XYZ file of C-alpha atoms in Angstrom:
581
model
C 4.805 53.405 60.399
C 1.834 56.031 60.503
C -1.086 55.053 61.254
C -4.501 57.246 60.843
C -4.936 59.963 63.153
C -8.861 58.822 64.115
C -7.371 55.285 64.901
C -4.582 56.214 67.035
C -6.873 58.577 69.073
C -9.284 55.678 69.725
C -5.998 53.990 70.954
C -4.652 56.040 72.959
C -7.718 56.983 74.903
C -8.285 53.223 75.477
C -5.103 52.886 76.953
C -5.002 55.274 79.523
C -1.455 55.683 80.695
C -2.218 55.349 84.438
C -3.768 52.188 83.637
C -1.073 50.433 81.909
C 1.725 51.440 83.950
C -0.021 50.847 87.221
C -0.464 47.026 85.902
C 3.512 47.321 86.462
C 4.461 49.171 88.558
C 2.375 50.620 91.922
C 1.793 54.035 91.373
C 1.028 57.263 94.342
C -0.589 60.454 93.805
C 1.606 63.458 94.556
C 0.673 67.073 93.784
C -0.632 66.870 89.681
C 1.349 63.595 89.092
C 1.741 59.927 90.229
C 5.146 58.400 91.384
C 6.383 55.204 91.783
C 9.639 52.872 91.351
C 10.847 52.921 87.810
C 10.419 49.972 86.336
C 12.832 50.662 83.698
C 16.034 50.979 85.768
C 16.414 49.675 89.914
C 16.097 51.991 92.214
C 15.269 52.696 95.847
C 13.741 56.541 95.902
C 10.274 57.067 93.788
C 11.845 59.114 90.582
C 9.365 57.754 88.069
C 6.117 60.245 87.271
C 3.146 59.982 85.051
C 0.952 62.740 84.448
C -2.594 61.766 83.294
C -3.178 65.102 81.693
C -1.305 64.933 79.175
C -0.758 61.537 79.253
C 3.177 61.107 79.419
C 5.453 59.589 81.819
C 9.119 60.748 82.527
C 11.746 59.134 85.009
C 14.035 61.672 86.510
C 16.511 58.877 87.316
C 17.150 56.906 83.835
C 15.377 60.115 81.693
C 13.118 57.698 79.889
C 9.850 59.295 78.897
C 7.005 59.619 76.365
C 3.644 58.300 75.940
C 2.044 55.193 76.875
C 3.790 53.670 73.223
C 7.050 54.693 74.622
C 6.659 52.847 77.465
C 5.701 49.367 76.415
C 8.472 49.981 73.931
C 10.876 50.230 76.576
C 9.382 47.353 79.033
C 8.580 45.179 76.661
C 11.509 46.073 74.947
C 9.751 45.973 71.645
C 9.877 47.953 68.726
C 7.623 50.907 67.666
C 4.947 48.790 65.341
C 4.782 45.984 67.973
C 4.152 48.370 70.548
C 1.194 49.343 68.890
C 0.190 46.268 68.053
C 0.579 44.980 71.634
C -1.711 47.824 72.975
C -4.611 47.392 70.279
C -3.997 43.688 71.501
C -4.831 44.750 75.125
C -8.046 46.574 74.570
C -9.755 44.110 71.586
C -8.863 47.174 68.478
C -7.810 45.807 65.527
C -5.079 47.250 63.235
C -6.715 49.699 60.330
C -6.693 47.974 57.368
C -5.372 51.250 56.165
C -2.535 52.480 57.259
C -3.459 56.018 55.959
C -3.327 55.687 52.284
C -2.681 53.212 49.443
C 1.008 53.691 49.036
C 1.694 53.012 52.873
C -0.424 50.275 52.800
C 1.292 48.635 49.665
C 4.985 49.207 51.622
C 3.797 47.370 54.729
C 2.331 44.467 52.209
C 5.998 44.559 50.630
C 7.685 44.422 53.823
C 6.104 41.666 54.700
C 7.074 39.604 51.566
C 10.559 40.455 52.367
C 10.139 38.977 55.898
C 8.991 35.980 54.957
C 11.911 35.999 52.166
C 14.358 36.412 54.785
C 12.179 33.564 57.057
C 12.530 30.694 54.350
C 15.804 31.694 53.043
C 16.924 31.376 57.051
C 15.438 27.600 56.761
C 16.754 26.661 53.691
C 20.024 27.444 54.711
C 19.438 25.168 58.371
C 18.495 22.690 55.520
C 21.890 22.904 53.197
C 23.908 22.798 56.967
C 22.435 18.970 57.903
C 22.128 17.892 54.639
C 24.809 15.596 52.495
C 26.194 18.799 50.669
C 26.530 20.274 54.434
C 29.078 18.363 55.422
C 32.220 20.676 55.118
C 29.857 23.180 56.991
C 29.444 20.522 59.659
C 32.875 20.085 59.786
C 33.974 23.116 60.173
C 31.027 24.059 62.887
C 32.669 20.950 64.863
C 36.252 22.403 64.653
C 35.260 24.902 65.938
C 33.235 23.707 68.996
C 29.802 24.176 67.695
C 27.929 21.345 68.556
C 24.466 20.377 67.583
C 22.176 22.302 70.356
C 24.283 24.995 69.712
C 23.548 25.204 66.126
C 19.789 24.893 66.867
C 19.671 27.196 69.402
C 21.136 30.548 66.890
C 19.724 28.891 63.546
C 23.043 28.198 62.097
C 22.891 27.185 58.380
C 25.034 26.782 55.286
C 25.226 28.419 52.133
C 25.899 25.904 49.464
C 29.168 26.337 46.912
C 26.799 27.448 44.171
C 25.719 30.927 42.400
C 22.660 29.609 42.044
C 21.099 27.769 44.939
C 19.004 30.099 47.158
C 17.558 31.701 44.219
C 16.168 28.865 42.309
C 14.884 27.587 45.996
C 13.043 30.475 46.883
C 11.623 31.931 42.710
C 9.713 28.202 42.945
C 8.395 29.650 46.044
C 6.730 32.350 43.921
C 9.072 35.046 45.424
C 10.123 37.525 42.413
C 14.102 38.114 42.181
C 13.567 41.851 43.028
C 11.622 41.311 46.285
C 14.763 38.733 46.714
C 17.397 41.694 45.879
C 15.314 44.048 48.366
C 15.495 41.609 50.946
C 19.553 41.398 50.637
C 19.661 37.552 49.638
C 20.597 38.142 46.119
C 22.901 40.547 44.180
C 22.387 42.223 40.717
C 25.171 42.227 38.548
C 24.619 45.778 36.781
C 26.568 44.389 33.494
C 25.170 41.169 32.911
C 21.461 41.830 34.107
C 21.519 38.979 35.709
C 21.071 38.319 39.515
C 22.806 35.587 41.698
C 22.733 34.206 45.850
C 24.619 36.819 47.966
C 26.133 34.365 50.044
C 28.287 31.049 48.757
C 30.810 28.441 50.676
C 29.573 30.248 53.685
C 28.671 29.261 57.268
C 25.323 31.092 57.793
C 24.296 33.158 60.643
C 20.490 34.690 60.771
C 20.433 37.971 62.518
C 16.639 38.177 64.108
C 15.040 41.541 65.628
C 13.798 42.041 69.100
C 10.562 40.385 68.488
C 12.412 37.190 66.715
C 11.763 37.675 63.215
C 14.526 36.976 61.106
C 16.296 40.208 59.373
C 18.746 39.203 57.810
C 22.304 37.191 57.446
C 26.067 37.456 58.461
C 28.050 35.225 56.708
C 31.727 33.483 57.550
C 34.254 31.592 55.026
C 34.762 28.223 55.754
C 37.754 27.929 53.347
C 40.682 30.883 52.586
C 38.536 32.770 51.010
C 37.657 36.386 51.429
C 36.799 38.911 53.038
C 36.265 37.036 56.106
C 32.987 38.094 56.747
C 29.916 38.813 54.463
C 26.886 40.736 56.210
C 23.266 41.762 55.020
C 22.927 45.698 54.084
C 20.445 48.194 54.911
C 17.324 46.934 53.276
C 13.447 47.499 54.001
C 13.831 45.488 57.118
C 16.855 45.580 58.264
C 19.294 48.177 59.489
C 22.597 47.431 61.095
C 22.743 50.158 63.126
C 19.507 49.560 65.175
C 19.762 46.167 66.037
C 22.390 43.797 67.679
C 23.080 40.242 67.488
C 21.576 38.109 69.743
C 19.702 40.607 71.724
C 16.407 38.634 71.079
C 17.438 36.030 73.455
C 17.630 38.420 76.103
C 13.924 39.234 76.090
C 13.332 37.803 78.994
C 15.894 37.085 80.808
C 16.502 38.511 84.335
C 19.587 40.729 83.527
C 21.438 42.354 85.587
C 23.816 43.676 82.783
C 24.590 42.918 78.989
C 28.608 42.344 77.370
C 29.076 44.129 74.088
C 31.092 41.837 72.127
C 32.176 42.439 68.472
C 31.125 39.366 66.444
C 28.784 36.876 66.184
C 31.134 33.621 67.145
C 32.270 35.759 70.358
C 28.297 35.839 71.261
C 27.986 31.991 70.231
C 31.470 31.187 71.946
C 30.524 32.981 75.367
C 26.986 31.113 75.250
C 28.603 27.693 75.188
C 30.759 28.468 77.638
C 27.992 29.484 80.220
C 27.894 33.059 79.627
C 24.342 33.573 77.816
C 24.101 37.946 77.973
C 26.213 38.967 75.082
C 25.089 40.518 72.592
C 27.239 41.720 69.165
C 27.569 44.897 66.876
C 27.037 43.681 63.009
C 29.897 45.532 60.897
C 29.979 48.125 62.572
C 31.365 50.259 65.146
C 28.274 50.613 68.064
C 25.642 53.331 67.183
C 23.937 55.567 69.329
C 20.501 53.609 68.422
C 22.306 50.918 69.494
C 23.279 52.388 72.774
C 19.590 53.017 72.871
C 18.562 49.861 72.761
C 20.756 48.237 74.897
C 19.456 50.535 77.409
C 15.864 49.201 77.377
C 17.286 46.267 78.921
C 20.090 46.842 81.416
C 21.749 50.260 83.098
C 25.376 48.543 83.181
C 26.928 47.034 79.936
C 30.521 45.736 79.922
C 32.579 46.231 76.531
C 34.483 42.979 76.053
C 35.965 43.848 72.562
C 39.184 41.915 71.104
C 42.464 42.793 72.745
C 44.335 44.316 69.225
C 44.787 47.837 68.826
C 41.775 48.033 66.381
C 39.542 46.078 69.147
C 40.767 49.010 72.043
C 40.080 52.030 69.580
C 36.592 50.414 69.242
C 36.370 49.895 73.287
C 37.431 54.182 73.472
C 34.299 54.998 71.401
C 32.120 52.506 72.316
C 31.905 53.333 75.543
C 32.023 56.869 75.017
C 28.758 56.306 73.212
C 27.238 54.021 76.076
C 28.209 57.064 78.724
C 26.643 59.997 76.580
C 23.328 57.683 77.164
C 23.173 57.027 80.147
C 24.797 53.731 80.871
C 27.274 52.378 83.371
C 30.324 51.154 81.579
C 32.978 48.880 81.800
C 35.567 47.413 80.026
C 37.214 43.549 80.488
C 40.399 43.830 78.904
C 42.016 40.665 77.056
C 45.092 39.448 77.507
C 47.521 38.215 74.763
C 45.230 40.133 72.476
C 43.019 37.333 72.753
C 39.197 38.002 71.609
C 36.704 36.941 73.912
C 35.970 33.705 72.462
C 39.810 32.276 72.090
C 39.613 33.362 75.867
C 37.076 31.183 76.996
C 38.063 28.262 75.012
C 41.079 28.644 77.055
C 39.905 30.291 80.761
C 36.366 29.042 80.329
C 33.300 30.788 82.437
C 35.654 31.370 85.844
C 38.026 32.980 83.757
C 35.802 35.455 82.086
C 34.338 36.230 85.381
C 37.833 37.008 86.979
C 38.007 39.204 84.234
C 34.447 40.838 84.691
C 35.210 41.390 88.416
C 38.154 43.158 87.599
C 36.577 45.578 84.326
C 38.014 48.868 84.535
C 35.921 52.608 84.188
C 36.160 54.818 81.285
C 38.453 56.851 82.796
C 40.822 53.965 84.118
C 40.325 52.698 80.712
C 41.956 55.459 79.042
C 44.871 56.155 81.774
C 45.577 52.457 81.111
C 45.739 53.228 77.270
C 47.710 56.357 77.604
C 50.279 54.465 79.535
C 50.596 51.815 76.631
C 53.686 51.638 74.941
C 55.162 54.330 77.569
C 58.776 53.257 79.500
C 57.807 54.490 82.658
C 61.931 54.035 83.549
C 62.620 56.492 81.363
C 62.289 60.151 82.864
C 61.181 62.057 79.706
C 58.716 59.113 78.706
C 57.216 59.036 82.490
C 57.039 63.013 82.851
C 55.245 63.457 79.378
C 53.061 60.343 80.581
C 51.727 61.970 83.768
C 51.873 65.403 82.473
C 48.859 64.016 79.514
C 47.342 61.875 82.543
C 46.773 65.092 84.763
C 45.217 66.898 82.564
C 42.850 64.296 81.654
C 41.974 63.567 85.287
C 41.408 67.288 86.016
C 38.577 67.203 83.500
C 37.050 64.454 86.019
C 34.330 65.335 88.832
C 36.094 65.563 92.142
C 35.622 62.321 93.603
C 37.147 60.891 90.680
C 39.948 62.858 90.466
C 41.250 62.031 94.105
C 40.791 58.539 93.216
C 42.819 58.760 89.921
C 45.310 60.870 91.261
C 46.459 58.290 93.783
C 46.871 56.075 91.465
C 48.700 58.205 88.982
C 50.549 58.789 92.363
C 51.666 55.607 92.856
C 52.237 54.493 89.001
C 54.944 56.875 88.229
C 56.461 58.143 91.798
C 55.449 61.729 91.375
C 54.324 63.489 94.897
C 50.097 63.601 95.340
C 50.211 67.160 95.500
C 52.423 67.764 92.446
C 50.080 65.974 90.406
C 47.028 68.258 91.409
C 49.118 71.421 91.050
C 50.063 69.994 87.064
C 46.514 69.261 86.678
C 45.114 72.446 88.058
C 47.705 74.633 85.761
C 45.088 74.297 83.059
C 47.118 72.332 80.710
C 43.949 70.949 79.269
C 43.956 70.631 75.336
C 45.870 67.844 75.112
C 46.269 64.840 72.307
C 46.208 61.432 74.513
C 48.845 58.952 72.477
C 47.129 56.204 70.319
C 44.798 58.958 69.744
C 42.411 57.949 72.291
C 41.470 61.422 73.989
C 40.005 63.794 71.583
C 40.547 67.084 74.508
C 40.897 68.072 78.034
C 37.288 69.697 77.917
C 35.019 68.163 80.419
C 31.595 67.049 79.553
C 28.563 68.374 80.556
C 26.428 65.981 82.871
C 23.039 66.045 83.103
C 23.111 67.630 86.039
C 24.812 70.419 84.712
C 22.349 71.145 82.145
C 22.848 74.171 79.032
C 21.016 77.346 80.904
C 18.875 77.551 77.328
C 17.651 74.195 77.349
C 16.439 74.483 81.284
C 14.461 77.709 80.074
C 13.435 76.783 76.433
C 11.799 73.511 78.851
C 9.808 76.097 81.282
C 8.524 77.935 78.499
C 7.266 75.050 76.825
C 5.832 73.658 80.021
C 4.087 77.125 80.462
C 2.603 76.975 77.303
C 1.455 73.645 77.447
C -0.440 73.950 80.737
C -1.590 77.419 80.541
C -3.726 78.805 77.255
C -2.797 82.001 78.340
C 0.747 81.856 78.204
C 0.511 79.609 74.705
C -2.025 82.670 73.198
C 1.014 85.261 74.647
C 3.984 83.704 72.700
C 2.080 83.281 69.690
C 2.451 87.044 69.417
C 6.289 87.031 69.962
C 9.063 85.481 67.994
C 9.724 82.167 69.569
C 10.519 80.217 66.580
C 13.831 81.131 66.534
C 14.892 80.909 70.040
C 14.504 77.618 70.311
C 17.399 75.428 69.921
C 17.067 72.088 71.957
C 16.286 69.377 69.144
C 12.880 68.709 69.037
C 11.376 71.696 70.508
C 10.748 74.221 67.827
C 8.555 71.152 66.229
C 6.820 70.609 68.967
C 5.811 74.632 69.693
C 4.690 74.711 66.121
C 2.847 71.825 66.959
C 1.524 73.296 70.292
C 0.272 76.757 68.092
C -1.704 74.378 65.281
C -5.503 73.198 65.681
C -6.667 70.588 67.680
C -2.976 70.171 69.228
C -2.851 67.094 71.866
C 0.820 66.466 73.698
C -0.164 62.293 73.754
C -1.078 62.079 70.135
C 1.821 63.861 69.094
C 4.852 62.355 71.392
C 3.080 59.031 70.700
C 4.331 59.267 66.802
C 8.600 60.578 67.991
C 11.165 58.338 67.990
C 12.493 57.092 71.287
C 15.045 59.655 72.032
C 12.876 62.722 70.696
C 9.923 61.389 72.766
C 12.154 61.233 76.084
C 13.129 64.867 74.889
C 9.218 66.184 75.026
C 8.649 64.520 77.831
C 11.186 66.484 79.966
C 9.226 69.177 79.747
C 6.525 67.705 82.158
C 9.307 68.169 84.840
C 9.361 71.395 85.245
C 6.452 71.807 87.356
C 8.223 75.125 88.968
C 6.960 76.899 85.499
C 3.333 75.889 86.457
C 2.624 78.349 89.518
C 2.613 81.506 87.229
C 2.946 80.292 84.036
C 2.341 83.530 82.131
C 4.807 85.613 84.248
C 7.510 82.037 83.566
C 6.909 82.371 79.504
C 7.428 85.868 79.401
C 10.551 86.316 82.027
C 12.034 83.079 79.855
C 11.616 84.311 76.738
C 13.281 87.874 77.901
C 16.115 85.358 79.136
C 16.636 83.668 75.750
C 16.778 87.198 74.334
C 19.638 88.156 75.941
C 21.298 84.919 75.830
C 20.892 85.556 72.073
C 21.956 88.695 72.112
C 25.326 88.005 74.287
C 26.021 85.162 71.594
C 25.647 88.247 68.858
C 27.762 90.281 70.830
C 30.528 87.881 71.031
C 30.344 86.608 67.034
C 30.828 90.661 66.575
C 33.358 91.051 68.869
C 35.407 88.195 67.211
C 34.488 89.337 64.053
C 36.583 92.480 65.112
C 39.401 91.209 65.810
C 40.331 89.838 61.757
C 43.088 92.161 60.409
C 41.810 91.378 57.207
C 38.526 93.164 57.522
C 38.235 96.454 55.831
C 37.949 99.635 58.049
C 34.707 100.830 57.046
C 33.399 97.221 57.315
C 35.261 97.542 61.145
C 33.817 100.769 62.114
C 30.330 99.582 61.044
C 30.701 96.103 63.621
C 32.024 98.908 66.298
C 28.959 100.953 65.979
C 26.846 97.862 66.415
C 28.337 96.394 68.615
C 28.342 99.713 70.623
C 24.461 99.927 70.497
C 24.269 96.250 71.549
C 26.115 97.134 74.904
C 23.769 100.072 75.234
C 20.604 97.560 74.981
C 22.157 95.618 77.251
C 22.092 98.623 79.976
């Protein structure tokens, strides 16, 4: 949503960063910025810093970062709009009338039509689910163990056996059938031109957003019918891929950590067994904005995904996805292939935490999956086994490796030191069985951050505090050197008019916005920034030029490639080297 320029201004200078933040967390002046506690992740050492300059903050622990927007995003753990709205709430400014110009304005009126769509269709169906016609709904909600309070408490409804029901309901409510389509509740049928409900014979389950508006619907059979599950599509207001099921219930809660569960009866199921922080994927396999999300709330999130094959696939990625943000993962492994609300049916709340306690890493995770299916009395079987096993582990940091080679150790009988020695021999390419590791090639940390992106960040930080080295790399080519998403934006940005750093991170999305922020960090770049632009830039030269040199030399080596075409990359590549000298 973009609001006008003037506005947002006004809003951000009411809202002074140090202000805000220091109304949650206690804040102490150090050199050009203020540190405290994060209040964002738990910690014990001051990593969190806000510099009112420019008006950003950035946590060195969790990476979080951006403007004062970006913050009550993440602690209030609401969504861009509402952060706005919360912080024009705070200092008496009302939202523009406008939102920049006459088509924007008419999409946010629309949007809201579609909300309150999705709002009444989300009581009609609580209506159809206690009513006379309800009663193979309520029967079926009983069978399953879904009492009354239960049904209250995640707006459970029912939609009626009938093609017709929700639409002639909600067109006497003045709603047209294409704000109805938009909004996901009905479907056109292209031949016909006709419209009818989306969602028949089905037990209803509202999906609502972070700030409890209702988004939109999955729907279950009730009879044989199929497919099993029905859910809402992309739409105006709703996107699968950014939100999670029951996460709104979690607002605020004291959590300590959040279970990623696949559907919506596992959430319900775990609830009503005592276990009220899961939260569900909706179709789909978990999203990076998902991972995202989750991590405004917790920094530890425990996968407990069905115990088939399909359900551990989903666990491999899933928490791949959680690790490349930042999270601690774990994963509680069925057993039986049970899913995780047959389990506590049968375990109940003590079971599931037996389970919990015992979750396994990532890394166990996949040793445990690797061995699957394996006869470990076999010779061949337990030889290929810890041959794949070792060269996973070896892609490991240290510590973990002398943990998991113990264990590999004392799994299959092989010596301690024979392990290391097969892991060490740099058999590291290797194709995990069930197709679970994708290659031996360790990922890069955070702490082990790309040499470009650690300059392309002190040349940006140079510029930005120094109008001397900004006015110097105007006059070079920079453009093109920069590679880390986000930046070459932001330096185009940085050489415009007018240019503030608040103003413009305050408009990013989330992950962007923690990008830009970063660059505050590198306050090494700020004690001669001029001579730190320049002797960075020279450094992404070469860098540039080494990657040239290298595309050449491999260019080279193509017996296909005609000799004059040959003896023209030699000569170039021959001048490069003399450059380089």
């Amino acid at each position: 949503m973009a609001f006008p320029s003037v506005w947002m201004d006004e809003l951000l200078a009411k809202n002074d960063i140090v202000s805000v933040i220091s109304s949650y967390v206690e804040l102490k002046p150090k050199g050009r910025k203020l540190w405290g506690l994060c209040p964002l992740h738990g910690e014990k050492t001051a990593s969190f810093s806000v510099s009112p300059d420019k008006q950003l903050f950035y946590c060195f622990g969790c990476h979080a970062g951006g403007t004062v927007i970006q913050f009550i995003m993440d602690i209030e753990r609401l969504p861009y709009f509402e952060a706005v709205q919360f912080l024009a709430n705070r200092v008496g400014m009302e939202l523009p009338s406008e939102v920049n110009d006459k088509e924007l304005r008419e999409q946010r009126a629309y949007r809201e039509r579609l909300y309150e769509a999705v709002k009444r269709a989300a009581r009609f169906y609580c209506e159809c689910f206690f009513s006379e016609g309800g009663k193979v709904a309520q029967a079926y909600a009983t069978a399953r163990g879904l009492n009354k309070d239960i049904v209250l408490r995640f707006g459970i409804g029912y939609a009626p056996n009938d093609w017709e029901a929700l639409l002639k309901h909600l067109t006497a409510q003045g709603f047209s059938a294409k704000e109805l389509v938009d909004a996901g509740l009905l479907v056109r049928n292209e031949d016909r031109k006709s419209v009818y409900d989306a969602y028949r014979n089905r037990l209803i389950f509202p999906i609502l957003g972070a700030s409890g508006r209702v988004l939109g619907f999955g729907a279950r059979v009730i009879d044989d019918g199929s497919p099993k599950y029905i859910n809402t599509g992309d739409t105006p207001i709703y996107n699968k891929r950014n939100n999670l099921y029951g996460l709104c219930y979690q607002k605020n809660a004291q959590l300590s950590d959040l279970v990623m569960v696949e559907g919506y009866m596992d959430v319900i199921g775990l609830y009503k067994a005592g276990v009220e922080n899961a939260v569900a994927s909706l179709g789909t396999a978990l999203t990076q904005q998902q991972a995202r999300l989750l991590k405004r709330y917790v920094e530890t999130v425990y996968i407990a995904y069905d115990g088939d094959a399909a359900g551990q696939n989903a666990t491999i990625r899933g928490m791949e996805i959680l690790k490349n943000e930042g999270l601690s993962v774990r994963v509680i492994s069925f057993p039986d292939q049970l899913d995780p609300d047959e389990y506590v049916q049968l375990y109940g709340a003590e079971g599931f935490a037996r389970l919990k306690q015992n979750a396994l890493t990532l890394s166990a995770f996949k040793l445990e999956n690797m061995a699957a299916g394996v006869n470990l009395e076999v010779e061949n079987e337990r030889e290929r086994y810890a041959k794949q096993a070792c060269a996973y582990i070896n892609t490991l940091q240290p510590v973990e490796q002398e943990r998991y080679y113990k264990q590999l150790a004392k799994k299959t009988g092989y010596e301690l030191e024979a392990l290391k020695r097969q892991g060490g021999s740099g058999s590291a390419a290797v194709i995990e069985s069930g197709g679970f590791l994708r290659g031996g090639l360790r990922r890069q940390s955070r702490e082990e951050e790309p040499v470009r992106e650690l300059l392309e960040r002190s040349l940006l930080c140079s510029a930005l505090y120094d109008a001397g080295a900004l006015q110097y790399l105007k006059g070079e080519e920079v453009q093109s050197r920069l590679r880390t998403p986000g930046y070459r934006r932001l330096y185009d940005a940085m050489c415009g008019a007018g240019f503030s750093i608040a103003a413009y991170v305050s408009g990013l999305e989330q992950s962007e916005a923690e990008k830009v922020s970063a660059i505050i960090k590198e306050e090494g770049a700020l004690l001669e920034p001029l001579r730190t632009a320049r002797e960075c830039l020279e450094r992404l030269r070469r860098l540039d030029d080494e990657e040239e040199l290298e595309l050449l030399q491999l260019k080279l080596k193509d017996p296909a490639l005609p000799a004059e075409e040959k003896a023209d990359i030699l000569k170039e590549i021959q001048t490069k080297i003399r450059a380089k000298k």
